[in-house]
XYZ file of N, CA, C and O in Angstrom:
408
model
N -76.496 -56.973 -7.436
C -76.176 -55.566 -7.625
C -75.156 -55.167 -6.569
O -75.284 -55.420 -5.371
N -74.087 -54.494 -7.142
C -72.935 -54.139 -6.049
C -73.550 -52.747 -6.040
O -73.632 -51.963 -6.985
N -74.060 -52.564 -4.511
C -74.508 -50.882 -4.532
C -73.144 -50.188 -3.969
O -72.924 -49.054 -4.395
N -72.422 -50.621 -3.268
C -71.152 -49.981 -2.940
C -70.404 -49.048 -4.333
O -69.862 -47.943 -4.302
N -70.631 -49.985 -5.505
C -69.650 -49.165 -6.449
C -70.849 -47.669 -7.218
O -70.437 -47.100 -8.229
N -72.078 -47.277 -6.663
C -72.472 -46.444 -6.820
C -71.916 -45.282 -5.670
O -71.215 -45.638 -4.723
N -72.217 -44.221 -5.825
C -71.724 -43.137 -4.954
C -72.246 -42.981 -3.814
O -71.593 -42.900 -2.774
N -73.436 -42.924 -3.894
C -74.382 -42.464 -2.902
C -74.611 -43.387 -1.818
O -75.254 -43.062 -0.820
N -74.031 -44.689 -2.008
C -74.226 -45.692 -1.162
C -72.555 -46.147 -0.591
O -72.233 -47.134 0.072
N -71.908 -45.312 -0.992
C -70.586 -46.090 -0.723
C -70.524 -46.316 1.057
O -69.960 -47.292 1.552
N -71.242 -45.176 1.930
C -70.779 -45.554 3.234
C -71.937 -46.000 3.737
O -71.991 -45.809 4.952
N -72.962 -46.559 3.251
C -74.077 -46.820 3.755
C -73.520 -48.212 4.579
O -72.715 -48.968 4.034
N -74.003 -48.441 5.853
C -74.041 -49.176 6.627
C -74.463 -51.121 6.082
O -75.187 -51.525 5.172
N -73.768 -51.772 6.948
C -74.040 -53.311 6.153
C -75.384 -53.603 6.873
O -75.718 -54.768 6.655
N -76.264 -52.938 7.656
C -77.250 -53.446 7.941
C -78.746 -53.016 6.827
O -79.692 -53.682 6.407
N -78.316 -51.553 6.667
C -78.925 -50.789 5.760
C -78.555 -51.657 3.994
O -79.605 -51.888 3.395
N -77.579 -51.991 3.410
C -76.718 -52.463 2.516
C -77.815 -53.758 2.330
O -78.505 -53.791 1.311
N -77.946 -54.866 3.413
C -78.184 -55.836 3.492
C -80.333 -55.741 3.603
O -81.213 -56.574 3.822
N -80.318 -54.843 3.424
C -82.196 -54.093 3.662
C -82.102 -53.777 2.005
O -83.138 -54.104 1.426
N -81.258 -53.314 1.298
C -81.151 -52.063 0.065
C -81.139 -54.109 -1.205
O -81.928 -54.258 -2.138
N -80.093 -55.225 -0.790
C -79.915 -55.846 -1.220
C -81.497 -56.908 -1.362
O -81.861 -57.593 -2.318
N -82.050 -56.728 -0.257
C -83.390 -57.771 -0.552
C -84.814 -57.135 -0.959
O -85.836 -57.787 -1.173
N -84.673 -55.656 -1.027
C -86.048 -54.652 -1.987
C -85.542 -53.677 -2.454
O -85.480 -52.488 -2.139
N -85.025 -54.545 -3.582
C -84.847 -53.823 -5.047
C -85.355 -54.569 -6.284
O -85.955 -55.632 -6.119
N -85.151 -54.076 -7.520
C -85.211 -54.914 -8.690
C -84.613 -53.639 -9.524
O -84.548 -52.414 -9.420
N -84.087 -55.030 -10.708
C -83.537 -53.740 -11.962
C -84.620 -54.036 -12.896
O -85.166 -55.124 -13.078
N -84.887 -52.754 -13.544
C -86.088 -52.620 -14.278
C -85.121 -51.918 -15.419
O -84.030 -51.414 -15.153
N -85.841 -51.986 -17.033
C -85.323 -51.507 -17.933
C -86.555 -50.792 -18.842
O -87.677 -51.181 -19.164
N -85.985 -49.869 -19.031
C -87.170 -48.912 -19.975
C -86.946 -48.785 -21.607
O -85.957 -48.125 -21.925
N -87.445 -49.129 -22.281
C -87.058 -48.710 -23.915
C -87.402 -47.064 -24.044
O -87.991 -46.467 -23.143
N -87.004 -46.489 -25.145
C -87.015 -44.957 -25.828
C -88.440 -45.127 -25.657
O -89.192 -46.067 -25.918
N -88.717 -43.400 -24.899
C -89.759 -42.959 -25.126
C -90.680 -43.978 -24.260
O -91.567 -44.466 -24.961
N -90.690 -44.349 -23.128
C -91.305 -45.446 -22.367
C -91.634 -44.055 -21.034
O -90.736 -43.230 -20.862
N -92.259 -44.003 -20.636
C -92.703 -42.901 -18.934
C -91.643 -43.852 -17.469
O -91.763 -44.904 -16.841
N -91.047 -43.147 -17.496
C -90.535 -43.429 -15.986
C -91.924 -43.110 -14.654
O -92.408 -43.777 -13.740
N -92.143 -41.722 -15.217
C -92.710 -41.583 -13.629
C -93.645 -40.689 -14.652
O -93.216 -40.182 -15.689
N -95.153 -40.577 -14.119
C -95.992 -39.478 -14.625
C -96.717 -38.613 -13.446
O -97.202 -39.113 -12.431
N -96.707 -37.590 -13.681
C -96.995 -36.201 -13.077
C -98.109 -36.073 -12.466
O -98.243 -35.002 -11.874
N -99.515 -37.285 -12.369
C -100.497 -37.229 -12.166
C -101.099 -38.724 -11.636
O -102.222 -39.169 -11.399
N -99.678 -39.257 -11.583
C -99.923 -40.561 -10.741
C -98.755 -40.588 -9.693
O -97.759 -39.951 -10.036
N -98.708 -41.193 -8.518
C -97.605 -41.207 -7.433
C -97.321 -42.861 -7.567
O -98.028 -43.761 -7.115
N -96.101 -42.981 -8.307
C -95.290 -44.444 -8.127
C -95.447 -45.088 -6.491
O -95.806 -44.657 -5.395
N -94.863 -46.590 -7.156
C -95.118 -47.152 -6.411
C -93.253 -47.495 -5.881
O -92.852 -48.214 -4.965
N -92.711 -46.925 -6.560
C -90.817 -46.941 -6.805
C -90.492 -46.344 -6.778
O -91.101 -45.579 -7.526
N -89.318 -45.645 -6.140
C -88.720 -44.725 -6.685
C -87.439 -45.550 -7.549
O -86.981 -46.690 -7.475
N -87.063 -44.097 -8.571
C -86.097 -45.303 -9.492
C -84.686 -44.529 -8.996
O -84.698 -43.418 -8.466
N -83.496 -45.294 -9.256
C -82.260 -44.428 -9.389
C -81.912 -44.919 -10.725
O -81.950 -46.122 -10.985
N -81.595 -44.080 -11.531
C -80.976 -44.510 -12.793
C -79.515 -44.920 -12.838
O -78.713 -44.265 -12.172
N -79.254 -45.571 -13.300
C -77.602 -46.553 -13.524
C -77.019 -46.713 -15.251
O -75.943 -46.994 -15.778
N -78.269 -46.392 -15.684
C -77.736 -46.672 -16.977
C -78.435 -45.636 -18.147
O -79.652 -45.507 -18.015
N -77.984 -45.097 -18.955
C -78.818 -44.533 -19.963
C -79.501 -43.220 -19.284
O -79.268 -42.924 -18.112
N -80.273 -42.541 -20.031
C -80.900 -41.032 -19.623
C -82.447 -41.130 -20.236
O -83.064 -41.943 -20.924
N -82.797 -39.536 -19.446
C -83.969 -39.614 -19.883
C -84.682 -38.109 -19.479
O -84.458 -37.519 -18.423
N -85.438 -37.709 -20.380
C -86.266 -36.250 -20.105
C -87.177 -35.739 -19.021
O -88.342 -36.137 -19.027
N -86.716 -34.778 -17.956
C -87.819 -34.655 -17.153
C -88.576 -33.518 -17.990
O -88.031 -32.526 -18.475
N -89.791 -33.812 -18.059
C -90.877 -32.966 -18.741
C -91.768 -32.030 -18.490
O -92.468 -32.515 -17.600
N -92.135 -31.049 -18.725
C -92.617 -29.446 -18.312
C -93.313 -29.274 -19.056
O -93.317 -30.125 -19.946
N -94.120 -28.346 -19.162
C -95.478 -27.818 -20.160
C -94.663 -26.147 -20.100
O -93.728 -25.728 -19.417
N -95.293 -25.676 -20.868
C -95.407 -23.828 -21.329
C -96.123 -23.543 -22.221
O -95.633 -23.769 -23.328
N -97.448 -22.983 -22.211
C -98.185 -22.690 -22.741
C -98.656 -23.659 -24.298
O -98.578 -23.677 -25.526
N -99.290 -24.535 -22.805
C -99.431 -26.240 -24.053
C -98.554 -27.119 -24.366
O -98.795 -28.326 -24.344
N -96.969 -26.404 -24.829
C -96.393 -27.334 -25.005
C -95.250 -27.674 -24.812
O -94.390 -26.800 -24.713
N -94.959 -28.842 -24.720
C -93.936 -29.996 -23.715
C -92.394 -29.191 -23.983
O -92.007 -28.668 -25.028
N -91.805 -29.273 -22.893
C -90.050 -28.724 -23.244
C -89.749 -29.696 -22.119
O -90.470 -30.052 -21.187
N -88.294 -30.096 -22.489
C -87.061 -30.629 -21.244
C -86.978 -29.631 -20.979
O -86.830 -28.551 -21.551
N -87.152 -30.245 -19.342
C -86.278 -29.408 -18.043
C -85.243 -29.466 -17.741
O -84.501 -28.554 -17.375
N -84.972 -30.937 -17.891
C -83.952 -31.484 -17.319
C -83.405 -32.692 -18.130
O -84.194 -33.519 -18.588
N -81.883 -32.820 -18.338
C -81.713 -34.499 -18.679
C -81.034 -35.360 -17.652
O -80.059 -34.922 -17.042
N -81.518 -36.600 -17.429
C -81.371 -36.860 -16.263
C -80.308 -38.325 -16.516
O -80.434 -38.856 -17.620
N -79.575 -38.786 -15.809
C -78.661 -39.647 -16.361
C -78.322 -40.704 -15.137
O -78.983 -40.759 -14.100
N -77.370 -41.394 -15.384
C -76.775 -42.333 -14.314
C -76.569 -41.395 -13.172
O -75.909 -40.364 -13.302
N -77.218 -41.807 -11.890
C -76.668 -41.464 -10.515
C -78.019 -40.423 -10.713
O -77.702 -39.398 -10.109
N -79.207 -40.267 -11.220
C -80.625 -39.901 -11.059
C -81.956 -40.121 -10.220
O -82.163 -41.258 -9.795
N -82.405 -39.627 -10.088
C -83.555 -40.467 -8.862
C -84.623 -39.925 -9.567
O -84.621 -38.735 -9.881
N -85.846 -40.933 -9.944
C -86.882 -40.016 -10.604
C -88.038 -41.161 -9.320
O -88.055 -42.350 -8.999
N -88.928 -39.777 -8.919
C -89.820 -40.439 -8.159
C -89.835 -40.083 -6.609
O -90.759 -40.393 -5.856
N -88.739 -39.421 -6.249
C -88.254 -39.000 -5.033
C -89.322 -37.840 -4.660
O -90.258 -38.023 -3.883
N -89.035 -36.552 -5.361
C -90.530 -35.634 -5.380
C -91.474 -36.041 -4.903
O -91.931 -36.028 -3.761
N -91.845 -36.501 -6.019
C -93.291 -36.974 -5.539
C -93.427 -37.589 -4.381
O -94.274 -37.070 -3.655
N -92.819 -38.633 -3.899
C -92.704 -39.426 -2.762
C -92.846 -38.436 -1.848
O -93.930 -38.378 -1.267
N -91.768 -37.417 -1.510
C -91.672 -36.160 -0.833
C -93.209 -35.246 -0.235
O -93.636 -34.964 0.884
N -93.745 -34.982 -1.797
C -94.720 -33.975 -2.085
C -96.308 -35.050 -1.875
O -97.408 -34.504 -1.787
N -96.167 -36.377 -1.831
C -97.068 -37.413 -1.612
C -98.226 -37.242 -2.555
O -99.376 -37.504 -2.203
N -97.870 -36.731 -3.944
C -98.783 -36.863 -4.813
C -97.681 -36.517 -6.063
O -96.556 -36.018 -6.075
N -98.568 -37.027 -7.072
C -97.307 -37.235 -8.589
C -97.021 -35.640 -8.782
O -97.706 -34.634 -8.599
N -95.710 -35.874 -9.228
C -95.198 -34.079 -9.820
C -94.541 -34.069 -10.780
O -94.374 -33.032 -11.423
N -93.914 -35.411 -11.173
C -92.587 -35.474 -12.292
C -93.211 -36.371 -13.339
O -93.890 -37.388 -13.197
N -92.808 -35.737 -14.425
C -92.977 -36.025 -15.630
C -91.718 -36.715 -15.998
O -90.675 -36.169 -15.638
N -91.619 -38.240 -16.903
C -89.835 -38.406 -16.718
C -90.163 -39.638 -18.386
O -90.945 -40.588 -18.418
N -89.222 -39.118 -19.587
C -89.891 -40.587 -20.196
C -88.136 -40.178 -20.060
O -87.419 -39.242 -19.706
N -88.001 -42.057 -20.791
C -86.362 -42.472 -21.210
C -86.252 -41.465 -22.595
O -87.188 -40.789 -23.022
N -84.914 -41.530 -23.174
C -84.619 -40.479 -24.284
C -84.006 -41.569 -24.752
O -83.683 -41.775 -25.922
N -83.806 -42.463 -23.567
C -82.309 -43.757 -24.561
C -83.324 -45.129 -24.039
O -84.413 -45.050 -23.472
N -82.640 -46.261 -24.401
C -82.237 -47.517 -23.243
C -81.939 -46.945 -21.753
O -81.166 -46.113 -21.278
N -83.050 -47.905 -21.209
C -82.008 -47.272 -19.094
C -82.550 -48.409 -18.709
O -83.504 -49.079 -19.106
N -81.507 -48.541 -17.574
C -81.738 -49.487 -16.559
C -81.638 -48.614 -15.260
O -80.722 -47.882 -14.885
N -82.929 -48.925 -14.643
C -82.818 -48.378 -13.312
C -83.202 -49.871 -12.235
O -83.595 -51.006 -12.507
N -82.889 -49.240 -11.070
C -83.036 -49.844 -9.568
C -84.358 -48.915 -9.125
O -84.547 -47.735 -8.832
N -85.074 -49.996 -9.233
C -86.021 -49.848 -8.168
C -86.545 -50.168 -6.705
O -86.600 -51.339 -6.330
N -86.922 -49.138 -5.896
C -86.685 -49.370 -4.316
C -88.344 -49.278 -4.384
O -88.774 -48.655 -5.355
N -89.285 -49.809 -3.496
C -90.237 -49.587 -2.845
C -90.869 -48.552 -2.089
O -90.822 -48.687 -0.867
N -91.364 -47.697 -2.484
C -91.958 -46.605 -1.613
C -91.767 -47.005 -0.431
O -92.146 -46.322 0.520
């Protein structure tokens, strides 16, 4: 994985670069697969690279997008943050994300 040609990593340091290069994995989700659920806290956070996908909300019972979430995405970060699940996230397409290790 060349993380340089993503954005967010372009000035990241070669020591950090060389940490980012040995705990990762690319993971791929089919349509309609859960990225992250709202009532469990991952064990990943993902960045998405490829394809999109629905962050998910309730209103009175029932489900609406909040959000569509796409290449250059982070689903899992929240929660990580908030240290208990908060995001609701399935794919809408094909995605390939990078996964980092809590």
């Amino acid at each position: 994985m060349n993380f340089r040609s993503i954005s967010c990593f372009k000035e990241i340091s070669e020591k950090s670069l060389e940490q980012l290069n040995q705990n990762h994995k690319l993971i791929s989700y089919r349509i309609g697969q859960p990225l992250s659920l709202k009532k469990a806290l991952s064990k990943n956070i993902l960045l998405i690279v490829e394809g999109s996908a629905r962050l998910i909300g309730r209103k009175n019972e029932s489900l609406m997008t909040i959000a569509k979430l796409g290449e250059g995405s982070w689903v899992g970060l929240g929660s990580l943050l908030r240290l208990q699940g908060c995001e609701e996230v399935n794919a809408s397409e094909e995605i390939k994300a990078i996964a980092f290790p809590e």
